Amino acid sequence: MSAVPGPPPIADLTYRNYDGPKALRPLRWWTITRSFIRTALRKKPFWVIFALSAMQWMMFALLVFINSQAQMLAEQAGAEPPRNVRLFDIVDTFANISDIWIWTFALALYVGAGAIAADNRANAIQVYLSKPITRSDYILGKWAGMAILIYAAQFVPMLFAMLYAALDAGFAEFMREHSRLLLDVLVVPAFAAVVHASLLIGISAMNKTPAIAGIIYTGIFIVWSALCQALAAAPAIAENARPTIQFLNPRGVISGLTFNFVGSRGTGPRFRELPLPDWGPLLALGLVLCVVGLALAIWRVRAVEVVKG
Amino acid sequence: MSLPEIVLWYLKDSLTSRRLLPAALLLAIGPAFALLFITFGFEPTEAYDGSVQLGIFSGSLLLLTIAHAGGIVTNEVTGRTISFLLTRPVPRWKLFLGKWIGAVTVTVLISLGSCILTAVICYGADVPANMLRRDLLVLTAGAITYSSLFALLSTLSKRPWIIAAVFAFFWESWVAYVPGDFRRLSVMTYLKQLSPHADLTQTESAFAPLQEAFQATPIDPMTCWNTLAVLTLVSLVIAVAIFSSAEFLPAEESA
Amino acid sequence: MIELERASRWYGQVIGVNDVSVSIGPGITGLLGENGAGKSTLIKLITGQLKPTTGAVRVFGENPFANTEVFRRLGYCPETDSFYESMTCEEFLRLMVRMAGIPKSEVASITERNLSRVGMLEHRRRKLAACSKGMRQRIKIAQAIAHEPELLILDEPMNGLDPLGRKEMGDLLSELGQDRTIIVSSHILYEVEALTRRILLLHRGRLLAYGDVRQIRDLIDRHPHKVLVETTDRGRELATKLIELASVLSVRIEEDGKRLIVETAKPDEFYTNLAQTVLAHQIPVRTFYSQDNNLEAVFRYLVKG
């Protein structure tokens, strides 16, 4: 009879993540996402920032209203042949209003700065990762929660503003004339959602304090943007590179991709026409930022607490 | 415990390794801007103006005041250490002012250091002394004023840094484009008036026609100093009054 | 020393402490109650961190809210496990000692003495972030007692301590309680019972009882006492004798036939009768004790009705 080898006399003290069956549900990360979203939706400041964010799209509706009033007055004046006196081009205005970044940024800070930092401080990651979910589930869950909230906070008011514009102009006519705008409404919010969520998750994972994570992200977002704005005007920069250089930062990636996708830089009437930035570099930088953010999160999220003393 | 001891405690806490790296990065923003601007062909004067305005006044100064002054009370509340402070025989006003002075000192030291380095990078040994002196003075004034405002926010909100960031990076720049005297509601207006720097970004701005259309009338320096002083004093008095009389409980218990 | 006069504290629509009137004097008082009973709110009212919504709180005859004169004579160990994590144990304690108003020249010696007092002297240079929960608890207690306050308020002080730590801390508190007022909150009854017999019992924000646990027990004597009597193999015989006594309400024989659970409404009379009975019938009794005389029973009875 051969002896069955027993456990080694010295215990294996290396750390392992949960290694049991993971049959909890097919989309394990969704559990984290759902909980993240629910927690955010329960907080009053979220709705305050959401309301502020929605206000810019109320402004869009107001401009559409001014347009229709101007048209009506022109028609009443009996201009022959009927002139199109619309003061604001709907696509330009859409691009312009989309470029108001502050509320989306504030909302991203509010929901994202503490996404992992708060768990770091409370040592909650150990609790999460002791359940049948993997580190990837955890990170993806948090990322998706953030991205969905940021996306929805732009998409919902944007959709209502667009519906208002469509109803104001006559639904069928608007759809015929601006069918592309529907796609814009669907896609444009995704740029900010993906960039903010990816970068914030990395920075949040690096910190134990949501405030510090938020301030670091603010610094990166603002200072980098200011630097690019200035560099775009530098004598050594070629004239044709200036419009793109200006956008080579997280804030610029969001705006630049939006402008490119919409096909307008949002220039108002009688304002100087500005050229669109190049797609390629912006998309490449956007991808790099997302990969770096997620890589930082993967690097820092660990199921063990490491203390130094 | 005396006021200087509280200030020293704050300063010592700011020198921990955990905080030194962010401080060094913030210190480096202005000089890094200057190096890049010179590399990309700006004249020293332009490089200095751009670096000081974009990198320090609108960058590190604001970030430092948000991080330090904005955390005077909030960090204790969210860190749940507030109970230790508020059950000691140290008057609350002294605690608040001690931490505020500490926050201002750190902000001023880093901002001034950054400004001096920027000037040296741009001008070498021929730094225009008057201009540098003026910028250092105005930076100090800016640090004091913003610190007072954000310290007040710290007594009012659990997340003052979000409100402060929106104020500093949205309101302060957006209000400059509003026609009329509305811009007087921005602290940065007074700082820019006292320490004017050429705006490197203006050439590509879509707002340029607006700015040209609404040329603002200059504000005289005395008005600027008085406004900054009044703003500082009022914010501080309100903040001290709130901190002395309000209840501050560790974050999760106050719900 | 501490007086609450119809003090209530609301958090919005949630009540923390409800119409509590009590006067707490020198010695150790155990503040008892289940989680959420209002213990921490009461402590925050006494330590001047909260103002009562209605009523009044007085400590040393003064309103304690933000009152430095009160804080000079008060030591407080909060429940939360939070510190300035980047400090070492010694740095933190020095800061707290200095903040308590100790002259600079004495800070070092007092810090060292108190680190030693809580058994943390050898870990003095360890960062608080790297300390175990038990070590952190000791440091929290050290900062509360370091300036020798007349009034010491300890919110869940035994949390995180191992059995030996609990014993040491219990001894330290008993020693400190000899010449000062101490309030110890806990929801673990035997811990408090080991320190003091004077309790203040809170339930859902209301004061249920305050005083000596035995006196409280006497007052609720209408509720039958349970006394366990352990004999040899003559359990049934003893049961028949005891059931005849007027002071006994019921007798239950445990499965082993040796242990009896006697229910009595008149415990003093029963103990006298029990002695007479066992002597008269020469029935050996190994041990007897009341299951209801401890804090757990008082707590259970008052809280559960």
Short mmCIF file of C-alpha atoms in Angstrom, two decimals, chain B residues 46-235:
data_model
loop_
_atom_site.label_atom_id
_atom_site.label_comp_id
_atom_site.label_asym_id
_atom_site.label_seq_id
_atom_site.Cartn_x
_atom_site.Cartn_y
_atom_site.Cartn_z
CA GLU B 46 6.65 85.29 -22.30
CA ALA B 47 7.85 82.05 -20.74
CA TYR B 48 7.91 83.64 -17.28
CA ASP B 49 4.49 85.26 -17.70
CA GLY B 50 2.94 82.06 -19.00
CA SER B 51 4.53 79.85 -16.36
CA VAL B 52 3.66 82.11 -13.45
CA GLN B 53 0.11 82.75 -14.59
CA LEU B 54 -0.84 79.27 -15.82
CA GLY B 55 1.44 77.10 -13.71
CA ILE B 56 1.51 78.94 -10.41
CA PHE B 57 -1.34 81.43 -10.00
CA SER B 58 -3.92 79.28 -11.81
CA GLY B 59 -2.24 75.96 -11.00
CA SER B 60 -0.18 75.15 -7.96
CA LEU B 61 -1.45 78.05 -5.83
CA LEU B 62 -5.05 76.94 -6.24
CA LEU B 63 -4.28 73.24 -5.83
CA LEU B 64 -2.22 73.91 -2.70
CA THR B 65 -4.89 76.03 -1.07
CA ILE B 66 -7.58 73.48 -1.92
CA ALA B 67 -5.50 70.64 -0.47
CA HIS B 68 -4.30 72.42 2.65
CA ALA B 69 -6.86 75.03 3.64
CA GLY B 70 -9.74 72.95 2.30
CA GLY B 71 -8.71 70.14 4.61
CA ILE B 72 -8.30 72.10 7.84
CA VAL B 73 -11.51 70.80 9.36
CA THR B 74 -12.64 68.22 6.82
CA ASN B 75 -9.52 66.08 7.09
CA GLU B 76 -10.07 65.79 10.83
CA VAL B 77 -13.75 64.96 10.35
CA THR B 78 -13.28 62.39 7.59
CA GLY B 79 -10.12 61.03 9.25
CA ARG B 80 -12.21 60.73 12.45
CA THR B 81 -9.52 62.41 14.54
CA ILE B 82 -11.68 65.44 15.31
CA SER B 83 -12.71 63.95 18.69
CA PHE B 84 -9.12 64.11 19.91
CA LEU B 85 -8.88 67.81 19.10
CA LEU B 86 -12.25 69.00 20.29
CA THR B 87 -12.01 67.41 23.74
CA ARG B 88 -8.69 69.10 24.63
CA PRO B 89 -8.35 72.29 26.61
CA VAL B 90 -7.29 74.22 23.54
CA PRO B 91 -9.73 76.92 22.40
CA ARG B 92 -11.27 76.06 19.07
CA TRP B 93 -10.31 79.41 17.52
CA LYS B 94 -6.70 78.67 18.35
CA LEU B 95 -6.85 75.24 16.74
CA PHE B 96 -8.44 76.67 13.63
CA LEU B 97 -6.13 79.64 13.28
CA GLY B 98 -3.06 77.53 14.03
CA LYS B 99 -3.94 75.10 11.29
CA TRP B 100 -4.87 77.94 8.94
CA ILE B 101 -1.54 79.69 9.48
CA GLY B 102 0.19 76.36 8.89
CA ALA B 103 -1.74 75.85 5.65
CA VAL B 104 -0.93 79.37 4.46
CA THR B 105 2.75 78.92 5.36
CA VAL B 106 3.06 75.68 3.37
CA THR B 107 1.22 77.21 0.41
CA VAL B 108 3.31 80.36 0.46
CA LEU B 109 6.61 78.49 0.79
CA ILE B 110 5.88 76.18 -2.12
CA SER B 111 4.38 78.90 -4.33
CA LEU B 112 7.18 81.36 -3.69
CA GLY B 113 9.82 78.67 -4.18
CA SER B 114 8.18 77.73 -7.45
CA CYS B 115 8.03 81.37 -8.58
CA ILE B 116 11.69 82.03 -7.74
CA LEU B 117 12.81 78.89 -9.58
CA THR B 118 10.67 79.85 -12.57
CA ALA B 119 12.21 83.31 -12.66
CA VAL B 120 15.73 81.88 -12.47
CA ILE B 121 14.98 79.43 -15.30
CA CYS B 122 13.56 82.18 -17.49
CA TYR B 123 15.92 85.04 -16.75
CA GLY B 124 19.02 83.42 -15.31
CA ALA B 125 20.91 85.84 -13.12
CA ASP B 126 19.16 88.87 -14.59
CA VAL B 127 15.86 88.38 -12.85
CA PRO B 128 13.93 91.67 -12.80
CA ALA B 129 13.89 92.16 -9.05
CA ASN B 130 10.90 94.48 -8.94
CA MET B 131 8.73 92.16 -10.94
CA LEU B 132 9.72 89.13 -8.88
CA ARG B 133 9.14 91.03 -5.64
CA ARG B 134 5.71 92.07 -6.89
CA ASP B 135 4.80 88.50 -7.89
CA LEU B 136 5.97 87.07 -4.57
CA LEU B 137 3.91 89.62 -2.68
CA VAL B 138 0.79 88.98 -4.77
CA LEU B 139 1.24 85.22 -4.53
CA THR B 140 1.36 85.56 -0.75
CA ALA B 141 -1.81 87.64 -0.84
CA GLY B 142 -3.44 85.05 -3.10
CA ALA B 143 -2.42 82.22 -0.78
CA ILE B 144 -3.89 84.05 2.22
CA THR B 145 -7.15 84.94 0.50
CA TYR B 146 -7.81 81.57 -1.11
CA SER B 147 -6.81 79.78 2.09
CA SER B 148 -9.36 81.81 4.04
CA LEU B 149 -12.10 81.08 1.54
CA PHE B 150 -11.37 77.37 1.37
CA ALA B 151 -10.92 77.13 5.13
CA LEU B 152 -14.40 78.58 5.45
CA LEU B 153 -15.66 75.94 3.01
CA SER B 154 -13.96 73.36 5.17
CA THR B 155 -16.17 74.29 8.12
CA LEU B 156 -19.29 74.11 5.98
CA SER B 157 -18.96 71.01 3.84
CA LYS B 158 -17.82 67.42 4.06
CA ARG B 159 -16.34 67.66 0.57
CA PRO B 160 -15.09 71.24 0.36
CA TRP B 161 -12.49 70.28 -2.23
CA ILE B 162 -15.12 69.63 -4.90
CA ILE B 163 -16.76 73.01 -4.30
CA ALA B 164 -13.34 74.67 -4.11
CA ALA B 165 -12.20 73.01 -7.35
CA VAL B 166 -15.32 74.17 -9.17
CA PHE B 167 -14.84 77.66 -7.75
CA ALA B 168 -11.14 77.81 -8.52
CA PHE B 169 -11.06 76.23 -11.94
CA PHE B 170 -14.45 77.16 -13.33
CA TRP B 171 -15.80 80.24 -11.65
CA GLU B 172 -12.47 82.02 -11.44
CA SER B 173 -11.78 81.65 -15.16
CA TRP B 174 -15.34 81.81 -16.48
CA VAL B 175 -16.25 84.99 -14.66
CA ALA B 176 -13.47 86.84 -16.49
CA TYR B 177 -15.46 86.48 -19.72
CA VAL B 178 -18.64 87.93 -18.31
CA PRO B 179 -19.21 91.51 -19.43
CA GLY B 180 -19.28 94.41 -17.01
CA ASP B 181 -18.08 94.41 -13.43
CA PHE B 182 -19.06 90.81 -12.80
CA ARG B 183 -15.42 89.82 -12.91
CA ARG B 184 -14.97 91.65 -9.61
CA LEU B 185 -16.55 88.59 -8.02
CA SER B 186 -13.40 86.65 -8.77
CA VAL B 187 -10.32 86.68 -6.53
CA MET B 188 -8.08 85.99 -9.52
CA THR B 189 -9.20 89.27 -11.12
CA TYR B 190 -7.60 91.22 -8.29
CA LEU B 191 -4.46 89.10 -8.31
CA LYS B 192 -4.11 89.55 -12.07
CA GLN B 193 -4.68 93.25 -11.69
CA LEU B 194 -1.92 93.50 -9.09
CA SER B 195 0.40 91.21 -10.97
CA PRO B 196 -0.46 91.31 -14.68
CA HIS B 197 1.02 88.63 -16.94
CA ALA B 198 0.64 88.18 -20.66
CA ASP B 199 -1.83 85.41 -21.55
CA LEU B 200 -0.09 82.95 -23.86
CA THR B 201 -3.29 81.08 -24.69
CA GLN B 202 -5.28 84.09 -25.85
CA THR B 203 -4.24 83.86 -29.48
CA GLU B 204 -6.18 80.63 -30.05
CA SER B 205 -9.13 81.35 -27.79
CA ALA B 206 -12.62 81.27 -29.26
CA PHE B 207 -13.50 83.83 -26.63
CA ALA B 208 -11.03 86.37 -27.95
CA PRO B 209 -13.70 88.45 -29.76
CA LEU B 210 -15.76 88.54 -26.56
CA GLN B 211 -12.78 89.70 -24.58
CA GLU B 212 -12.03 92.36 -27.14
CA ALA B 213 -15.64 93.50 -27.15
CA PHE B 214 -15.82 93.82 -23.39
CA GLN B 215 -12.57 95.51 -22.48
CA ALA B 216 -12.63 95.73 -18.73
CA THR B 217 -11.80 98.91 -16.91
CA PRO B 218 -8.77 98.43 -14.68
CA ILE B 219 -9.24 98.23 -10.93
CA ASP B 220 -6.86 100.43 -8.97
CA PRO B 221 -4.33 98.59 -6.76
CA MET B 222 -5.68 100.00 -3.51
CA THR B 223 -9.13 98.62 -4.28
CA CYS B 224 -7.53 95.26 -5.06
CA TRP B 225 -5.62 95.12 -1.77
CA ASN B 226 -8.62 96.29 0.21
CA THR B 227 -10.90 93.75 -1.42
CA LEU B 228 -8.49 90.89 -0.78
CA ALA B 229 -8.04 92.01 2.84
CA VAL B 230 -11.76 92.31 3.48
CA LEU B 231 -12.45 88.96 1.84
CA THR B 232 -9.78 87.30 3.96
CA LEU B 233 -10.95 88.88 7.17
CA VAL B 234 -14.64 88.19 6.62
CA SER B 235 -14.01 84.56 5.59
#
